[in-house]
PDB file of C-alpha atoms in Angstrom:
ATOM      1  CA  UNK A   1      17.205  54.380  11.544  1.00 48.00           C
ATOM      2  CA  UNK A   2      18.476  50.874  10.003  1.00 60.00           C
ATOM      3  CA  UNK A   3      16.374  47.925   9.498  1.00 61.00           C
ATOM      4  CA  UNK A   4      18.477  46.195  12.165  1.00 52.00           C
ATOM      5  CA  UNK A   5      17.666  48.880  15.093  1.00 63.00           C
ATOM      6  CA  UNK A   6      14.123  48.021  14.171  1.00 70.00           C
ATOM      7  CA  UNK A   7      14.507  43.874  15.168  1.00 65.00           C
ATOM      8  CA  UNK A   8      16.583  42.281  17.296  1.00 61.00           C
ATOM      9  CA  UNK A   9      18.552  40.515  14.873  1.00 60.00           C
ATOM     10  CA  UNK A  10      19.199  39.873  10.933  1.00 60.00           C
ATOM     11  CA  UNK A  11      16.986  36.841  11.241  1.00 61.00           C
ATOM     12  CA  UNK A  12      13.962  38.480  12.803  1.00 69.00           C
ATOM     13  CA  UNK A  13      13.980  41.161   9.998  1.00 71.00           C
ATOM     14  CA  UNK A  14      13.808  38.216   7.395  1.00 70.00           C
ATOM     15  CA  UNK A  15      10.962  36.975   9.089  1.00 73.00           C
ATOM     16  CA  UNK A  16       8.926  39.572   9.334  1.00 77.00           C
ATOM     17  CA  UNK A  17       9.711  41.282   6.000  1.00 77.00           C
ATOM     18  CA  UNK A  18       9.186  37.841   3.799  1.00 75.00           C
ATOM     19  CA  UNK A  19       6.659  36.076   5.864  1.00 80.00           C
ATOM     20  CA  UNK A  20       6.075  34.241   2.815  1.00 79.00           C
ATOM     21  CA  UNK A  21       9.355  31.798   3.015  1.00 72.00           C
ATOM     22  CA  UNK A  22       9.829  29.638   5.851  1.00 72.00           C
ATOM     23  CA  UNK A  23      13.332  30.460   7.493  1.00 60.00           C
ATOM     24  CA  UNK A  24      15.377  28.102   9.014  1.00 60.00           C
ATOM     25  CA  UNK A  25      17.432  29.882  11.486  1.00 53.00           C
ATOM     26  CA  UNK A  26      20.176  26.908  11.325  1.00 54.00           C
ATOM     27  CA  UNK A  27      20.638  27.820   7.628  1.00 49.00           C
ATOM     28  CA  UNK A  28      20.647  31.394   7.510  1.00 47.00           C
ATOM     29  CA  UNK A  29      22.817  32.270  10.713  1.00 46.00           C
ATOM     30  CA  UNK A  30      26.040  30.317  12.050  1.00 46.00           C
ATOM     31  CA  UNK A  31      25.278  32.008  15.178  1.00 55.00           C
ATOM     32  CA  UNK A  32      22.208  32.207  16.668  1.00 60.00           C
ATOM     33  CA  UNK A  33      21.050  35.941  18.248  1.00 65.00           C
ATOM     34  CA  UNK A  34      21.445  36.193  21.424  1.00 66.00           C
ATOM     35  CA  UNK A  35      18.646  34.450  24.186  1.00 74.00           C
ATOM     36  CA  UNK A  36      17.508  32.612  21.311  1.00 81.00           C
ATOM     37  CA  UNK A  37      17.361  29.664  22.883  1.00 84.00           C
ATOM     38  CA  UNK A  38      16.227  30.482  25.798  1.00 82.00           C
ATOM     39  CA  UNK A  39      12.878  30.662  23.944  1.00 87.00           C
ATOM     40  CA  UNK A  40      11.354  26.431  24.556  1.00 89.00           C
ATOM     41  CA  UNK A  41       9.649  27.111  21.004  1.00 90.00           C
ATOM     42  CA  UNK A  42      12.598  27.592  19.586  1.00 90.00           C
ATOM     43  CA  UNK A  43      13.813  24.909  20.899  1.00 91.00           C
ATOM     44  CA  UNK A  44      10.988  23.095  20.030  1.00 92.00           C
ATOM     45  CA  UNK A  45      10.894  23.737  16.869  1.00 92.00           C
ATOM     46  CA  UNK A  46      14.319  23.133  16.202  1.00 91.00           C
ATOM     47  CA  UNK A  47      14.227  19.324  17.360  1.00 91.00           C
ATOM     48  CA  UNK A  48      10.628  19.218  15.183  1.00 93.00           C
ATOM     49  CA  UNK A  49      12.432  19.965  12.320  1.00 91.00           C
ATOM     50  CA  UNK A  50      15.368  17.623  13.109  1.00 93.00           C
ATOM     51  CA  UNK A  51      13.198  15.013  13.772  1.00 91.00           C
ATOM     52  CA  UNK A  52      11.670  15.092  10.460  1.00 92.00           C
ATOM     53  CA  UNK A  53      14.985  15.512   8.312  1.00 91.00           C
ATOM     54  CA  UNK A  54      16.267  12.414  10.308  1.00 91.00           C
ATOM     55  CA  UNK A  55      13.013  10.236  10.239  1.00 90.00           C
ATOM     56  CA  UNK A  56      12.759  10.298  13.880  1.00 89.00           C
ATOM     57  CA  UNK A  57       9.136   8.955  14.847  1.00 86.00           C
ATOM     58  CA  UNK A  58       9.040   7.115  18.405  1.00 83.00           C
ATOM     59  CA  UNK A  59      11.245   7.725  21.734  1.00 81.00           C
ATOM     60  CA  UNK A  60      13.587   4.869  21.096  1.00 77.00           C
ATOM     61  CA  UNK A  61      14.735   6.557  17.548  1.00 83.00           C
ATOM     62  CA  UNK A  62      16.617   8.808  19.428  1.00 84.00           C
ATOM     63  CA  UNK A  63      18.978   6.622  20.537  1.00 78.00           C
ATOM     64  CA  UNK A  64      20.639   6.363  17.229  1.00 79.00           C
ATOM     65  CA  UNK A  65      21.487  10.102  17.181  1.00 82.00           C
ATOM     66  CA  UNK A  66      25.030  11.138  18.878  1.00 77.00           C
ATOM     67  CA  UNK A  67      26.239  14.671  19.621  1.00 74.00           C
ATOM     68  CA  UNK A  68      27.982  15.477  16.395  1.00 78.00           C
ATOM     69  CA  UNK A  69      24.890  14.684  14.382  1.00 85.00           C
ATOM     70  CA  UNK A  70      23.055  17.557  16.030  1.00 85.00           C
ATOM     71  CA  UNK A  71      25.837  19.607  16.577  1.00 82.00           C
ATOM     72  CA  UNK A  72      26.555  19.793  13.205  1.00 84.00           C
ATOM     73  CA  UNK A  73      22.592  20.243  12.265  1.00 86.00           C
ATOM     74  CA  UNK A  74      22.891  24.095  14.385  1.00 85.00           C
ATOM     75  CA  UNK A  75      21.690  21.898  18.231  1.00 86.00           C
ATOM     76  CA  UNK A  76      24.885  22.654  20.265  1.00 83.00           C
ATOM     77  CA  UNK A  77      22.608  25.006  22.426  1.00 83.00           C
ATOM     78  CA  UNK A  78      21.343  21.432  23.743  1.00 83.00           C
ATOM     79  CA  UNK A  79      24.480  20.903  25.088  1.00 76.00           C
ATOM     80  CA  UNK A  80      25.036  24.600  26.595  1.00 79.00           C
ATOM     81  CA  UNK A  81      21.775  24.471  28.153  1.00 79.00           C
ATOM     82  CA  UNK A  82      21.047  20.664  29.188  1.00 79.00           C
ATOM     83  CA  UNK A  83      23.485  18.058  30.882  1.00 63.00           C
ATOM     84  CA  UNK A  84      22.288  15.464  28.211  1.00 71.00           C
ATOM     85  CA  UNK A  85      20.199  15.208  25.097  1.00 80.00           C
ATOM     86  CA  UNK A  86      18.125  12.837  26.857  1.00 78.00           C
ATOM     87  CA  UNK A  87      17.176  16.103  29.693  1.00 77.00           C
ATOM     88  CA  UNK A  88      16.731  18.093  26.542  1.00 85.00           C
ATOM     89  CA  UNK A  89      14.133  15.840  25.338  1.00 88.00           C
ATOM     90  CA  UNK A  90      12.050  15.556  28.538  1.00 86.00           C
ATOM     91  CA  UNK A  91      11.784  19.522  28.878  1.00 88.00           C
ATOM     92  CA  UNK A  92      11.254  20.146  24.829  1.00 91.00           C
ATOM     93  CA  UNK A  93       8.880  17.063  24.766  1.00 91.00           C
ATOM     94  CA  UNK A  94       7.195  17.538  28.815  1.00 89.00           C
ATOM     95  CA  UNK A  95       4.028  15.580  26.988  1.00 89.00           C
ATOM     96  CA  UNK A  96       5.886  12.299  26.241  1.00 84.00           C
ATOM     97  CA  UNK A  97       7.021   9.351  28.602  1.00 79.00           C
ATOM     98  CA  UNK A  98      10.765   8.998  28.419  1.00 78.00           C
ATOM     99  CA  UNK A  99      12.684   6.181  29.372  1.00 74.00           C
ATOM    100  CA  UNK A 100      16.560   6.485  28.915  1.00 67.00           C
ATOM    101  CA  UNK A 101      17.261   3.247  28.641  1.00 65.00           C
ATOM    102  CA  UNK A 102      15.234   2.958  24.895  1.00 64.00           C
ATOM    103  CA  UNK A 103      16.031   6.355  24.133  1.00 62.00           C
ATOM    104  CA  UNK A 104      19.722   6.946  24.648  1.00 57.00           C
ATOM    105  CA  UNK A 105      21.958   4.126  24.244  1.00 54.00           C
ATOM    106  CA  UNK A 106      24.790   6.172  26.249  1.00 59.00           C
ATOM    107  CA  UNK A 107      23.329   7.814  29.881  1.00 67.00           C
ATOM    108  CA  UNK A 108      24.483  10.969  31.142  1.00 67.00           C
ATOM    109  CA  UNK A 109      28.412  10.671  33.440  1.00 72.00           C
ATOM    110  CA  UNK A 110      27.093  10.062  36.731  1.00 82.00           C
ATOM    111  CA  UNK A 111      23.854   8.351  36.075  1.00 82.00           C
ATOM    112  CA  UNK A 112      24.307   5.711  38.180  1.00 89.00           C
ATOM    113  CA  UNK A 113      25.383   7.696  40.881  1.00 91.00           C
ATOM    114  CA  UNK A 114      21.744   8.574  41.658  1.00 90.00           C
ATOM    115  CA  UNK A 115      20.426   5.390  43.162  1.00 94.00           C
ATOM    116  CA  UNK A 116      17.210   6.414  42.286  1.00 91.00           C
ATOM    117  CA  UNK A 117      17.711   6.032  38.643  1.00 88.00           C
ATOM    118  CA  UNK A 118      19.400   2.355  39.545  1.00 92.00           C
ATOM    119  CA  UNK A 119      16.037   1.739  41.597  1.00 92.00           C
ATOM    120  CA  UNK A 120      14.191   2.559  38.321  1.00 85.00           C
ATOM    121  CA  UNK A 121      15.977   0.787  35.891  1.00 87.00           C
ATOM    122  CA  UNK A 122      15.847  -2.568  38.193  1.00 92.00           C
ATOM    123  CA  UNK A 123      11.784  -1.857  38.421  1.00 89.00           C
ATOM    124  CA  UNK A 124      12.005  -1.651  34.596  1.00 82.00           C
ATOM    125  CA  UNK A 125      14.175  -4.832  34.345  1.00 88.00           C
ATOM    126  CA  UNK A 126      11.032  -6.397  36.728  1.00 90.00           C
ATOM    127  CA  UNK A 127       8.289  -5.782  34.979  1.00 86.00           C
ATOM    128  CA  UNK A 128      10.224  -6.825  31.473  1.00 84.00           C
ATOM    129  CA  UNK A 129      11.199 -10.397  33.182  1.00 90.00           C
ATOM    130  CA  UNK A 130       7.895 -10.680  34.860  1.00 91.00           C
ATOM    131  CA  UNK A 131       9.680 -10.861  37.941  1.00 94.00           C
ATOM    132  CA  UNK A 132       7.019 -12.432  41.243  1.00 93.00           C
ATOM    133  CA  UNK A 133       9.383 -13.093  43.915  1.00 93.00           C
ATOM    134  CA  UNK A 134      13.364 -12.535  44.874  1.00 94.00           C
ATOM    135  CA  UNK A 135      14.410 -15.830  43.806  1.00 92.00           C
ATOM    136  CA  UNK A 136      13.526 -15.213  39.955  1.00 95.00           C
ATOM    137  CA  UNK A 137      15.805 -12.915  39.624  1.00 96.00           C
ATOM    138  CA  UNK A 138      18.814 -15.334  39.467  1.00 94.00           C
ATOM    139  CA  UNK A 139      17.096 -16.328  35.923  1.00 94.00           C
ATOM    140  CA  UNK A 140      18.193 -13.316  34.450  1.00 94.00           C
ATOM    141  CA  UNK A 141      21.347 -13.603  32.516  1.00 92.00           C
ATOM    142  CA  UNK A 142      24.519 -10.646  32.006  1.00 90.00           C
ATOM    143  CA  UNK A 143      23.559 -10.776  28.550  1.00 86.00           C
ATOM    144  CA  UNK A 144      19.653 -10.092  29.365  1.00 89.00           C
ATOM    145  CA  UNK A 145      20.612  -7.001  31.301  1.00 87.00           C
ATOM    146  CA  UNK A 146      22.674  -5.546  28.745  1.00 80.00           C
ATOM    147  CA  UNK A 147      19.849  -5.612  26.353  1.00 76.00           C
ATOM    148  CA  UNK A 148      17.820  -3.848  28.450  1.00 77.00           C
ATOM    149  CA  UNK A 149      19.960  -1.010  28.696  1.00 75.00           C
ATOM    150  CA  UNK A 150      21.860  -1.908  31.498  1.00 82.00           C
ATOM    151  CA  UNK A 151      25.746  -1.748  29.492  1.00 80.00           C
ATOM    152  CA  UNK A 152      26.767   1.534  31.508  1.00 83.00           C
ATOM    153  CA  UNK A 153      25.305   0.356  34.737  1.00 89.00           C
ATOM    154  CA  UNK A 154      27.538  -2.935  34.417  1.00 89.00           C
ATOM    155  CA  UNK A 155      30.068  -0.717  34.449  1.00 88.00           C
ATOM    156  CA  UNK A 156      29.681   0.675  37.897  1.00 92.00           C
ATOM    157  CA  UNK A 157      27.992  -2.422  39.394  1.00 93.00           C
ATOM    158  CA  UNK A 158      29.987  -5.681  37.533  1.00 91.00           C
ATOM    159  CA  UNK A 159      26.990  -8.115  37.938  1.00 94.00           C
ATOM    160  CA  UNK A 160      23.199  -7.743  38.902  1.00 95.00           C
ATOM    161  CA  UNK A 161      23.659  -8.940  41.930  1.00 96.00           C
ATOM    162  CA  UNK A 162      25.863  -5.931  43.004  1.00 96.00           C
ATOM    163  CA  UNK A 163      22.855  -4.147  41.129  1.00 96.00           C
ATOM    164  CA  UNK A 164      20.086  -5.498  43.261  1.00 97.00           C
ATOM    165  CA  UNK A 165      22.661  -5.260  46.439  1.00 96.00           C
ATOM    166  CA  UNK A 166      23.257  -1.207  45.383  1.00 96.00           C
ATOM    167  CA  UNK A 167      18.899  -0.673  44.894  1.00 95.00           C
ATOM    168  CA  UNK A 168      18.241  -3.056  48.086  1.00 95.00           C
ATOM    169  CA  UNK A 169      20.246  -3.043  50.331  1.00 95.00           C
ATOM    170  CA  UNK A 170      18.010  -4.182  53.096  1.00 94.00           C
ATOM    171  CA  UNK A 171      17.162  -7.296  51.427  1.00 94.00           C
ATOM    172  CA  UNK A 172      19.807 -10.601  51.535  1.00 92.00           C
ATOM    173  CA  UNK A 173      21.043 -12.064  48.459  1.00 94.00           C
ATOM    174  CA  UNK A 174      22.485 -15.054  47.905  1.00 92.00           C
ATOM    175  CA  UNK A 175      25.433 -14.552  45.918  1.00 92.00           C
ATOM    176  CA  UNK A 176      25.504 -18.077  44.816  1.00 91.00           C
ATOM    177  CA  UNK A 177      22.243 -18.440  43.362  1.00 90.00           C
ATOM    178  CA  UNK A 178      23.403 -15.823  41.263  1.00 91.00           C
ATOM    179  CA  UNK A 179      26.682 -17.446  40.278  1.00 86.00           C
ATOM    180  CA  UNK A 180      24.816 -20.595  38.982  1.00 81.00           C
ATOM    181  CA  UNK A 181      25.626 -21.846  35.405  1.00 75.00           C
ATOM    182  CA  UNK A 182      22.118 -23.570  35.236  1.00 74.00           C
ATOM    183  CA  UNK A 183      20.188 -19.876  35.450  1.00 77.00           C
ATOM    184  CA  UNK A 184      17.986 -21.620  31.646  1.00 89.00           C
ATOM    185  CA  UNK A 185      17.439 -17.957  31.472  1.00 93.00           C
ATOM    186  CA  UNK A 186      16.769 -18.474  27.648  1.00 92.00           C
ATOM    187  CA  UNK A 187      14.052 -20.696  29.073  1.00 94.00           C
ATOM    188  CA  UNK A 188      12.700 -18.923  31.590  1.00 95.00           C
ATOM    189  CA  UNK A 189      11.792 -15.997  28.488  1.00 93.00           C
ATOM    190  CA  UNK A 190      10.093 -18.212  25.877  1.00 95.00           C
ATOM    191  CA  UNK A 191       8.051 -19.127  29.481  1.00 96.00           C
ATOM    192  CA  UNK A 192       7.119 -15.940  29.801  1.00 94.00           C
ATOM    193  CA  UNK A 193       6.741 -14.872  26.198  1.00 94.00           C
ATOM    194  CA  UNK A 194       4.078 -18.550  25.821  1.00 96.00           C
ATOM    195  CA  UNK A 195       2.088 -16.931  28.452  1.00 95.00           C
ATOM    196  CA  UNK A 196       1.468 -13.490  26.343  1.00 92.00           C
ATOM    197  CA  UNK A 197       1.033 -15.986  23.782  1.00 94.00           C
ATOM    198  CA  UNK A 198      -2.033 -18.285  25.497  1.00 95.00           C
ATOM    199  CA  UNK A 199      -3.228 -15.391  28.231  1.00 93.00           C
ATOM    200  CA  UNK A 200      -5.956 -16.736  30.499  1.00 92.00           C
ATOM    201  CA  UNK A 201      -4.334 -20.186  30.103  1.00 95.00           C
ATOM    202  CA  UNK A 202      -2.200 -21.995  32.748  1.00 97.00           C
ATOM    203  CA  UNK A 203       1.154 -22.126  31.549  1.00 97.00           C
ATOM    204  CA  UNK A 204       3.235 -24.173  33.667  1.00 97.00           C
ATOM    205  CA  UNK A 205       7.306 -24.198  34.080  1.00 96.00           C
ATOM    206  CA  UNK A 206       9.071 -27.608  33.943  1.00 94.00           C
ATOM    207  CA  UNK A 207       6.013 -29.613  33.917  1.00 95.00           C
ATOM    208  CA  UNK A 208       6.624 -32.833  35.201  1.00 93.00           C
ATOM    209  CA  UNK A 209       4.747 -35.469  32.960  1.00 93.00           C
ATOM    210  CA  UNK A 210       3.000 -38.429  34.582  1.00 92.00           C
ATOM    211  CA  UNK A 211       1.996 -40.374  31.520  1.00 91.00           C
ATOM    212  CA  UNK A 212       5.002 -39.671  29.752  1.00 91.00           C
ATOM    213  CA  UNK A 213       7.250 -41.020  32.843  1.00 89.00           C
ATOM    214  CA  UNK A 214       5.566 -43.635  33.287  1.00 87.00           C
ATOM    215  CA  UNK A 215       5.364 -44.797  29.137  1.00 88.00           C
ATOM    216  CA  UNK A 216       9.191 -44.077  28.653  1.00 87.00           C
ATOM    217  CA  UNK A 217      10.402 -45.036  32.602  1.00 90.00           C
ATOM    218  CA  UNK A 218      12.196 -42.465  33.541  1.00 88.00           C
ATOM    219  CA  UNK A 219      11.069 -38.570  34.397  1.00 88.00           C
ATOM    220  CA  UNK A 220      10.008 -37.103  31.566  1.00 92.00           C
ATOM    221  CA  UNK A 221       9.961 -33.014  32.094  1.00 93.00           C
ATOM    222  CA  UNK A 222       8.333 -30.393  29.103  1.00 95.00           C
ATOM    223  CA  UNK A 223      10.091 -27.121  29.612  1.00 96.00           C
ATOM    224  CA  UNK A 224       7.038 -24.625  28.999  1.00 97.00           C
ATOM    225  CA  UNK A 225       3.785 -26.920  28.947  1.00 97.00           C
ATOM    226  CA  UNK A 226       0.322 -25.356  28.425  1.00 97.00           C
ATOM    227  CA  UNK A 227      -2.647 -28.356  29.270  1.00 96.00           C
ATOM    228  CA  UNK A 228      -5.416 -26.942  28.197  1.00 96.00           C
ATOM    229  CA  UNK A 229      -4.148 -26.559  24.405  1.00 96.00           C
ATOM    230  CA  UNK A 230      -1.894 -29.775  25.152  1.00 96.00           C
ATOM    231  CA  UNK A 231       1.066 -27.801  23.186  1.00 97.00           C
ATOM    232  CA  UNK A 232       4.675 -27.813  24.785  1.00 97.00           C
ATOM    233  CA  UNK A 233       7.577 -25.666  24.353  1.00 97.00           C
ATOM    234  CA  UNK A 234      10.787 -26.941  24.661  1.00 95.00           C
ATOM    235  CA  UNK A 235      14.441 -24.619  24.333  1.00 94.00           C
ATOM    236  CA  UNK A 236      16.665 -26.656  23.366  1.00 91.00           C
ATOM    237  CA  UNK A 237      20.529 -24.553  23.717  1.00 86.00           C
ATOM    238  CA  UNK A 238      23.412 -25.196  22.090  1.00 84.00           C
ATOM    239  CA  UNK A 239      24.228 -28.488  23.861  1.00 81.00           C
ATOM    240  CA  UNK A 240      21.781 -29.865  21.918  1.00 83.00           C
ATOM    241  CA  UNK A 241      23.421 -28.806  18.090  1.00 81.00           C
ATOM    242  CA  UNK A 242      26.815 -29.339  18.994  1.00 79.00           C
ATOM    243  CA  UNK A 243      29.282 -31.005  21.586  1.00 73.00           C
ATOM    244  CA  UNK A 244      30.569 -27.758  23.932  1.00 65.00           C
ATOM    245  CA  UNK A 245      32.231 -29.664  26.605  1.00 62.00           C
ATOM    246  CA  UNK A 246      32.793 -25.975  28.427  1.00 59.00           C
ATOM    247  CA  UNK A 247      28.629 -26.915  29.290  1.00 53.00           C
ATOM    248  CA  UNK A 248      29.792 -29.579  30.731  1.00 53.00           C
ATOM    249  CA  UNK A 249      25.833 -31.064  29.626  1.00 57.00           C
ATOM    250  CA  UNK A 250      26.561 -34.287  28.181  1.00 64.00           C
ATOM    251  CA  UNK A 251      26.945 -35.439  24.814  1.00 77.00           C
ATOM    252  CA  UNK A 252      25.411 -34.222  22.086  1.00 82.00           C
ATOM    253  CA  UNK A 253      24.665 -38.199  20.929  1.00 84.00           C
ATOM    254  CA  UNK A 254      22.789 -38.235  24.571  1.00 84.00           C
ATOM    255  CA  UNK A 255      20.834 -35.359  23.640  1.00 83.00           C
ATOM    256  CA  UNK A 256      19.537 -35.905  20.928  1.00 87.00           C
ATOM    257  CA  UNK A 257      18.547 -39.809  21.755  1.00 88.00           C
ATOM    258  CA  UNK A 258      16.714 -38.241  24.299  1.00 88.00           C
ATOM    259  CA  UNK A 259      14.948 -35.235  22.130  1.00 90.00           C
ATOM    260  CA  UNK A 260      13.789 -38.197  19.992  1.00 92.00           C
ATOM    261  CA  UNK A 261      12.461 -40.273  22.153  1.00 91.00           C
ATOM    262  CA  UNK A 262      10.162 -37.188  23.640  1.00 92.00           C
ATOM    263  CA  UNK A 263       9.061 -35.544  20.798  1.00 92.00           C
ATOM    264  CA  UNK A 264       7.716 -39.341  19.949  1.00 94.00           C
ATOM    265  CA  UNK A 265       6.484 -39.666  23.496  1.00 93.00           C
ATOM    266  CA  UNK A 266       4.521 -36.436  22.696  1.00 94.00           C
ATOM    267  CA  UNK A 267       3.130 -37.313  19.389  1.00 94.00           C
ATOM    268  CA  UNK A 268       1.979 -40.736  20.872  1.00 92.00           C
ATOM    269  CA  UNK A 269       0.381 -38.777  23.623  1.00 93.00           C
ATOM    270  CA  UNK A 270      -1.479 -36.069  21.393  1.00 95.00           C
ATOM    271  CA  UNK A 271       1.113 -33.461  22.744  1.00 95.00           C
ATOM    272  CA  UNK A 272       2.242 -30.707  20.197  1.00 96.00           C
ATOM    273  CA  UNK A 273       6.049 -29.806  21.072  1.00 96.00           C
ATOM    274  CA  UNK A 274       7.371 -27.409  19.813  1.00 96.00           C
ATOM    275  CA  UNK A 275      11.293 -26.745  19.338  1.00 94.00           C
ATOM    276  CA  UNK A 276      12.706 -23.354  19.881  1.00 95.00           C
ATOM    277  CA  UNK A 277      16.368 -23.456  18.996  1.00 92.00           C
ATOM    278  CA  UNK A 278      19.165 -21.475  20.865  1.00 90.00           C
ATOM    279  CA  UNK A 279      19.637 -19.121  17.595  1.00 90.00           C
ATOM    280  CA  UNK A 280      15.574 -17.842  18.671  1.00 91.00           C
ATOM    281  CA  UNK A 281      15.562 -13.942  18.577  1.00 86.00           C
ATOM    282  CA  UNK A 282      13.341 -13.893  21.733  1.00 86.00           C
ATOM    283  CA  UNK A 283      11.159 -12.715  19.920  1.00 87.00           C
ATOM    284  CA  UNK A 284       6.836 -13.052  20.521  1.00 88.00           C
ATOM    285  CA  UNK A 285       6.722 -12.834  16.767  1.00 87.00           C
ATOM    286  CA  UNK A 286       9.145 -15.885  15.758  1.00 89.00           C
ATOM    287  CA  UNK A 287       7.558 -17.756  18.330  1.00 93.00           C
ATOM    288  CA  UNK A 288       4.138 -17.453  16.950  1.00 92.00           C
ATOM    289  CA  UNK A 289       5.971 -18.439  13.524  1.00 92.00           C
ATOM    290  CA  UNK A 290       7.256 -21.401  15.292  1.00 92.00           C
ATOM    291  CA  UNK A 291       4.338 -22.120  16.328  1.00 91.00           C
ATOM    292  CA  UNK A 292       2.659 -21.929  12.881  1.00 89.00           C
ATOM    293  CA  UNK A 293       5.181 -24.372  10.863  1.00 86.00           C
ATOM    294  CA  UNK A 294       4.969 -26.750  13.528  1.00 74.00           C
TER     295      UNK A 294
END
């Protein structure tokens, strides 16, 4: 008989006949035969060598690709066989922990219909803002949820209050607290990025200082104050650069009379301060930088 009653397709014959080249079944065939992908290691290997013609390295790569690009690469069979790439990857890749948040930057229609997934993300968003009781959570910002993934969520629930409401429902949440202009959310994060940066130290949160009240006469408050390295952080927003009467905050002559008078108060008082401006990526590493020039 034929060569092609002897394998099950045109591709299989190449294989076995010239075992010495390495096929790529997305570049020989248009169509795949039939059940191939049925097979996980062809799957598998499929997405192996996509990942390397696409530089993919870590989970959150991923979330770069769209449909067409592996479409067009011979992967529509993730589509015919999986509701979302992101399902693809967690049954080609079982040995990896995927999050969909850093891996897709799109989630599945319907997502956020499963609670579940809504109860995840928010225990995501918790651990991220170092979150110890209810109240902090009025610290996080809109924007702050966003970059944690949250765009499509804020699109079923408008604020993360109506998130928190939708995951706990049992618990009461004060709608106001959440409302607040004053959330110094900003603040709150270089708070919690100074304690990664001094762990084991006390870090304190609006530190009232004594000898600094009393030596200018009026309260005197650090923003992010650590005693045992007598260093403060202060984050000093917009306001502070520029008049924006929308903040409502002053003006900016105020401001900066009174950023004077307590980075002198500090210096008198063997205090480093540091200044973190409001264009501060959030990042740990421009705070140590900060922290370097200073």
């Amino acid at each position: 008989g034929s060569i092609l009653q002897q394998y099950p397709s045109l591709f299989a014959a190449l294989q076995s006949i010239y075992p010495e080249h390495t096929w790529d079944i997305n570049v020989i065939r248009t169509c795949s035969p039939k059940y191939h992908w049925d097979n996980l290691e062809n799957q598998r290997k499929f997405m192996d060598d996509f990942r390397a013609k696409h530089n993919i390295s870590q989970p959150c790569d991923w979330s770069k690709i769209t449909s067409t690009d592996l479409t067009k690469a011979g992967g529509s069979f993730v589509f015919r066989m999986y509701p979302s790439l992101f399902a693809a990857l967690e049954a080609i890749y079982p040995e990896h922990q995927w999050d969909i948040n850093s891996t897709r930057s799109q989630v599945y229609q319907n997502y956020w219909n499963d609670i579940d997934n809504v109860k995840q993300f928010v225990g995501q968003l918790r651990e991220i803002h170092g979150i110890q009781q209810d109240e902090d959570w009025s610290r996080v910002s809109y924007r702050q949820l966003q970059q944690a993934g949250g765009h499509s969520l804020l699109n079923k629930y408008t604020s993360l209050y109506q998130v928190l409401q939708a995951a706990y429902p049992d618990k009461k949440w004060d709608k106001k607290k959440f409302q607040s202009r004053n959330k110094r959310s900003a603040q709150r994060w270089m708070f919690l990025q100074v304690q990664k940066l001094y762990p084991g130290c006390e870090v304190v949160e609006e530190y009232l200082h004594e000898e600094l009240s009393r030596l200018s006469g009026r309260a005197i408050e650090l923003d992010v104050f650590v005693p045992r390295e007598n260093i403060a952080f202060e984050y000093q927003g917009q306001h502070h650069y520029q008049d924006s009467p929308a903040l409502g905050s002053g003006s900016i002559e105020l401001h900066q009379e009174r950023d004077e008078e307590k980075a002198l108060l500090c210096k008198s008082s063997g205090i480093k301060l540091i200044t973190v401006p409001y264009w501060w990526d959030n990042t740990l590493e421009s705070l140590q930088k900060l922290l370097i020039q200073e």
